[in-house]
PDB file of C-alpha atoms in Angstrom:
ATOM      1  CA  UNK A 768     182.201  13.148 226.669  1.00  0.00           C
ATOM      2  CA  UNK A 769     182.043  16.036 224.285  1.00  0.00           C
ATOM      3  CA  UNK A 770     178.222  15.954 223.781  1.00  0.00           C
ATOM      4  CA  UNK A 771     177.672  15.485 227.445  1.00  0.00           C
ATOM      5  CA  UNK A 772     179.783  18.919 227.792  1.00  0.00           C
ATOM      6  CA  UNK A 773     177.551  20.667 224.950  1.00  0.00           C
ATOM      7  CA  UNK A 774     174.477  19.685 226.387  1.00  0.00           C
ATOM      8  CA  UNK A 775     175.697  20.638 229.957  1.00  0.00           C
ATOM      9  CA  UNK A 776     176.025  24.095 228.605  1.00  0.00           C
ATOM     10  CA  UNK A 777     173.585  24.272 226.813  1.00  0.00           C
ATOM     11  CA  UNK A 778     171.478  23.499 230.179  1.00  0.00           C
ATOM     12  CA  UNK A 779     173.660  25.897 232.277  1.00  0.00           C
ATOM     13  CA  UNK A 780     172.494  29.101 229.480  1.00  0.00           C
ATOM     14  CA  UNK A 781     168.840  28.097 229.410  1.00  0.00           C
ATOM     15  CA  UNK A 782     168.343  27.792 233.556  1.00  0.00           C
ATOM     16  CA  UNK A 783     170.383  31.887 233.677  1.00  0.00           C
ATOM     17  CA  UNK A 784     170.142  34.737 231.004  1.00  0.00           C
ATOM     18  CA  UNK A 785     172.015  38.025 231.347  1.00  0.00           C
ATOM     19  CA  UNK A 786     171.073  41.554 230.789  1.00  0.00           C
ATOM     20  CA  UNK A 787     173.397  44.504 230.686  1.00  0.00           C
ATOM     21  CA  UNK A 788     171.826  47.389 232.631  1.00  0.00           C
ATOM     22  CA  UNK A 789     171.846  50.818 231.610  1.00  0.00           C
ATOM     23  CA  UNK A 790     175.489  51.335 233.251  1.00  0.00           C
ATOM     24  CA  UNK A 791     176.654  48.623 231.075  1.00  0.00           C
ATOM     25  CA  UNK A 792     176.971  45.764 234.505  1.00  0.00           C
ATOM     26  CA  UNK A 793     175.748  42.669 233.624  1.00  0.00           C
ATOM     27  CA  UNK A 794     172.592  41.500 235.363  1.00  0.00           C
ATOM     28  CA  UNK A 795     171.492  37.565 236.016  1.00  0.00           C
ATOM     29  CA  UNK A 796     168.009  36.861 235.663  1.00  0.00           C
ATOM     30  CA  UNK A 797     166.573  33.546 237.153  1.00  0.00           C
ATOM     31  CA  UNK A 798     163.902  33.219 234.890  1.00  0.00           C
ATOM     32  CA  UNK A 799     162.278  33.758 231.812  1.00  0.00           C
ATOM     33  CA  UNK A 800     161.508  36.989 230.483  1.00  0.00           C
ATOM     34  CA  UNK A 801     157.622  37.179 230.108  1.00  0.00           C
ATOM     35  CA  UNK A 802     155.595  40.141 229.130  1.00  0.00           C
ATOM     36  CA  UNK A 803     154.362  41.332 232.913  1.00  0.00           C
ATOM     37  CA  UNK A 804     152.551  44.038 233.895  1.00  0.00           C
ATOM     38  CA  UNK A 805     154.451  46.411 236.034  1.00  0.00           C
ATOM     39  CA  UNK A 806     153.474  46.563 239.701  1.00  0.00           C
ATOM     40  CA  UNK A 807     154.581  48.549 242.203  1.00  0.00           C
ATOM     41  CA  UNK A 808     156.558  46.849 244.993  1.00  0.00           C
ATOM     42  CA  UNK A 809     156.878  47.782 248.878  1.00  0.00           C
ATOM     43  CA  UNK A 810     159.922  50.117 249.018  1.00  0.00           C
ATOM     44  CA  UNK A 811     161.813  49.081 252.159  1.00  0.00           C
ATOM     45  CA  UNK A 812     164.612  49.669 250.335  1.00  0.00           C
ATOM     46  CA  UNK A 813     164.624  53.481 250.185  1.00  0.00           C
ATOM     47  CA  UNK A 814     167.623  54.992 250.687  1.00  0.00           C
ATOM     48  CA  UNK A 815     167.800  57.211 254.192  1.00  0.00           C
ATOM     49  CA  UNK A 816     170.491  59.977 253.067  1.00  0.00           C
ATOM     50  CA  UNK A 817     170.120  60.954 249.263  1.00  0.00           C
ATOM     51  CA  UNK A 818     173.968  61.874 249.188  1.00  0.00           C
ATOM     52  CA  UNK A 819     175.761  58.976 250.019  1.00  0.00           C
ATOM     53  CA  UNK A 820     176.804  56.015 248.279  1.00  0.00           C
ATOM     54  CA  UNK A 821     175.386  52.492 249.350  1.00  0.00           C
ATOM     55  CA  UNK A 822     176.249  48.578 248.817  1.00  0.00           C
ATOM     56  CA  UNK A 823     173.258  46.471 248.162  1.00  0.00           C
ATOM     57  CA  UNK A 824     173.663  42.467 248.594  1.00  0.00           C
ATOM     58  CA  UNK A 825     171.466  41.041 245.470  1.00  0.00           C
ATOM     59  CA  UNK A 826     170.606  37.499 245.594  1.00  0.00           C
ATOM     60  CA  UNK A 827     167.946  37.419 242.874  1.00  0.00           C
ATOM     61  CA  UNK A 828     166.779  38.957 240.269  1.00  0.00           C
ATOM     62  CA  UNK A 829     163.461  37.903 238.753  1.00  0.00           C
ATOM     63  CA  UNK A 830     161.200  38.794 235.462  1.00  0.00           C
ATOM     64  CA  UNK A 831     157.715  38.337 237.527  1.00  0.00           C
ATOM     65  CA  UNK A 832     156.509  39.569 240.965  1.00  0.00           C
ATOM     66  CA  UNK A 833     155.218  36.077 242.209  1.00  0.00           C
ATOM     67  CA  UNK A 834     158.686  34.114 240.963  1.00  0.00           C
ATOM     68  CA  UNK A 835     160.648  36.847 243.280  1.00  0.00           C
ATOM     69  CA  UNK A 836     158.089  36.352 246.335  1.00  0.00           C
ATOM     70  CA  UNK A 837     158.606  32.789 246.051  1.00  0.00           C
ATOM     71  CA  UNK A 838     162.433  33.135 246.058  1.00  0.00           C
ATOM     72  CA  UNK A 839     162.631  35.780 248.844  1.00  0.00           C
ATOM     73  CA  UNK A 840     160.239  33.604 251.416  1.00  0.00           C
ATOM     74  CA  UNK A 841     162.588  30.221 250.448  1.00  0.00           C
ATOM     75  CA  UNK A 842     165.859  33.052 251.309  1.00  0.00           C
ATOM     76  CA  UNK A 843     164.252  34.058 254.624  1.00  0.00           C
ATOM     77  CA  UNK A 844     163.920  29.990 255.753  1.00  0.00           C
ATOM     78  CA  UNK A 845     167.582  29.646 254.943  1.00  0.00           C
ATOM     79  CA  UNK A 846     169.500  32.780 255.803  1.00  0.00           C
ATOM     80  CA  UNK A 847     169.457  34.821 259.176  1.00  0.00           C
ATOM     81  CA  UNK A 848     168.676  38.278 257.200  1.00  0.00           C
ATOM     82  CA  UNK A 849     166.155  40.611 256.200  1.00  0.00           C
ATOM     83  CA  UNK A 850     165.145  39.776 252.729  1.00  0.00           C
ATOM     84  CA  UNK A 851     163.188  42.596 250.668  1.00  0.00           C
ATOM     85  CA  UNK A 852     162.031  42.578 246.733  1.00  0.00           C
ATOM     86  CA  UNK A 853     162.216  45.665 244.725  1.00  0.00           C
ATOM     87  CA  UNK A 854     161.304  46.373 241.226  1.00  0.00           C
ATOM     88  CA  UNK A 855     164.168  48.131 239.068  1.00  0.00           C
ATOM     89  CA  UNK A 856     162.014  50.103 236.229  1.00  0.00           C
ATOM     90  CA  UNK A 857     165.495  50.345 233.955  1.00  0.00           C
ATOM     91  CA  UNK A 858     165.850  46.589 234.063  1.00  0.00           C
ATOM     92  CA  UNK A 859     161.824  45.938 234.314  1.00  0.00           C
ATOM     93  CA  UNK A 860     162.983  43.244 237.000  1.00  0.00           C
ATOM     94  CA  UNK A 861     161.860  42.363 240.386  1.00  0.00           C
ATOM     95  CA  UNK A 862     165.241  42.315 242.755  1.00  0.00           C
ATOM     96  CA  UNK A 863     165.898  40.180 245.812  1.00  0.00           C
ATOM     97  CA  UNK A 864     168.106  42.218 248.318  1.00  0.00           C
ATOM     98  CA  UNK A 865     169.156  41.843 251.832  1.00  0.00           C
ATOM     99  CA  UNK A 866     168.551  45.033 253.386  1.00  0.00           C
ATOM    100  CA  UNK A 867     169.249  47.025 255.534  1.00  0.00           C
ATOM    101  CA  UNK A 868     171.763  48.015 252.526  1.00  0.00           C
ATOM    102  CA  UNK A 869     175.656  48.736 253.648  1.00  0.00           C
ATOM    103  CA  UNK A 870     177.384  51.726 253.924  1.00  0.00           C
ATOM    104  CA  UNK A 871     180.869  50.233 253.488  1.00  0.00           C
ATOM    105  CA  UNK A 872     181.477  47.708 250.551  1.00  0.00           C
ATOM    106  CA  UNK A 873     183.503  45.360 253.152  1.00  0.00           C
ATOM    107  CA  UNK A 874     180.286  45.081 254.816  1.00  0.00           C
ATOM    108  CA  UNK A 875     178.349  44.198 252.126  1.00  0.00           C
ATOM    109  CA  UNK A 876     181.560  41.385 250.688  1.00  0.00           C
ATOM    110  CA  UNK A 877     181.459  39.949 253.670  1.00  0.00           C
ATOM    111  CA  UNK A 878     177.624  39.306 253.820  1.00  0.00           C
ATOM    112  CA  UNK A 879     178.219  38.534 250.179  1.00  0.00           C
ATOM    113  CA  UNK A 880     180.776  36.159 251.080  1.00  0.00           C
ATOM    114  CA  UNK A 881     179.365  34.230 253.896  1.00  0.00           C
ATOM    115  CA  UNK A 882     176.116  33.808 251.434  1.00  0.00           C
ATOM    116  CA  UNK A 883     177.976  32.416 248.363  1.00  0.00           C
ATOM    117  CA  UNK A 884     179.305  28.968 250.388  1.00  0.00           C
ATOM    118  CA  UNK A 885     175.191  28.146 249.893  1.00  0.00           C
ATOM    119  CA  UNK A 886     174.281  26.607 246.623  1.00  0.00           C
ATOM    120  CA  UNK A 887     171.188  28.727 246.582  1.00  0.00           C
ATOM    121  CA  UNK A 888     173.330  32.058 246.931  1.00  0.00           C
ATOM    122  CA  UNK A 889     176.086  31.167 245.193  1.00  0.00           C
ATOM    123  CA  UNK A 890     175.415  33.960 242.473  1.00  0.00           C
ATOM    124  CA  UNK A 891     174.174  36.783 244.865  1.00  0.00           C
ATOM    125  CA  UNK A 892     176.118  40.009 243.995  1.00  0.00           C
ATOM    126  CA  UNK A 893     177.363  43.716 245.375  1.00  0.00           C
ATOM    127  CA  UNK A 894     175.059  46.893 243.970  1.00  0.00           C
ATOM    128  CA  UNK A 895     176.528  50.138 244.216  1.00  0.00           C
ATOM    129  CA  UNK A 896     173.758  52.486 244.555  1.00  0.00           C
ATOM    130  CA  UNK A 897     174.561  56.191 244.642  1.00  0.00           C
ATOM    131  CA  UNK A 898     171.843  58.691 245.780  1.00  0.00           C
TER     132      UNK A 898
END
């Protein structure tokens, strides 16, 4: 019983790492960190009004362009929202968001909320973004 715990773990670390970004919030990455070039991604996600603070539902967070591509077209089969990827250069990851991004952090815990009853989502997270 007590080795099948251990090696349950043990499983459970290895599939999910954290990071701590540069504001000190911890960060799940879904894979393994690999040396990657950095490429530019599409920037749907650019913010409309520079001085206002926004709520960004993340549901992935990935080390490698294609692992975040393949994530974001299996999201857009199984959810009713706009999915877009976006590369963070302080975390050199590749995030999954649903966009458009909230104004209002109810907004975004209740998209957050109605996501997490899915197995796939049930680590997707709330990003405060202030511009």
């Amino acid at each position: 019983m007590i080795i099948n715990l251990i090696v349950l773990v043990n499983l459970i670390i290895s599939c999910t790492a954290s990071q701590k970004s540069s504001e000190g919030e911890r960060i799940y990455v879904f894979d393994e960190q690999k040396n990657q070039e950095k490429i530019d991604v599409k920037k749907d996600g650019e913010f409309p009004n520079i001085n206002e603070t926004y709520y960004v539902v993340q549901i992935g967070a990935f080390t490698t362009k294609e692992r975040a591509e393949i994530f974001a077209e299996n999201s857009r089969k199984k959810i009713e929202k706009e999915v877009i990827i976006t590369y963070s250069e302080n975390n050199n990851l590749y995030l999954v968001q649903i966009t458009p991004f909230f104004r209002s952090r109810l907004e975004a815990e209740l998209v957050r909320d109605e996501l997490k009853v899915m197995d796939e989502f049930k680590d997707v997270w709330i990003v405060t973004v202030n511009k």
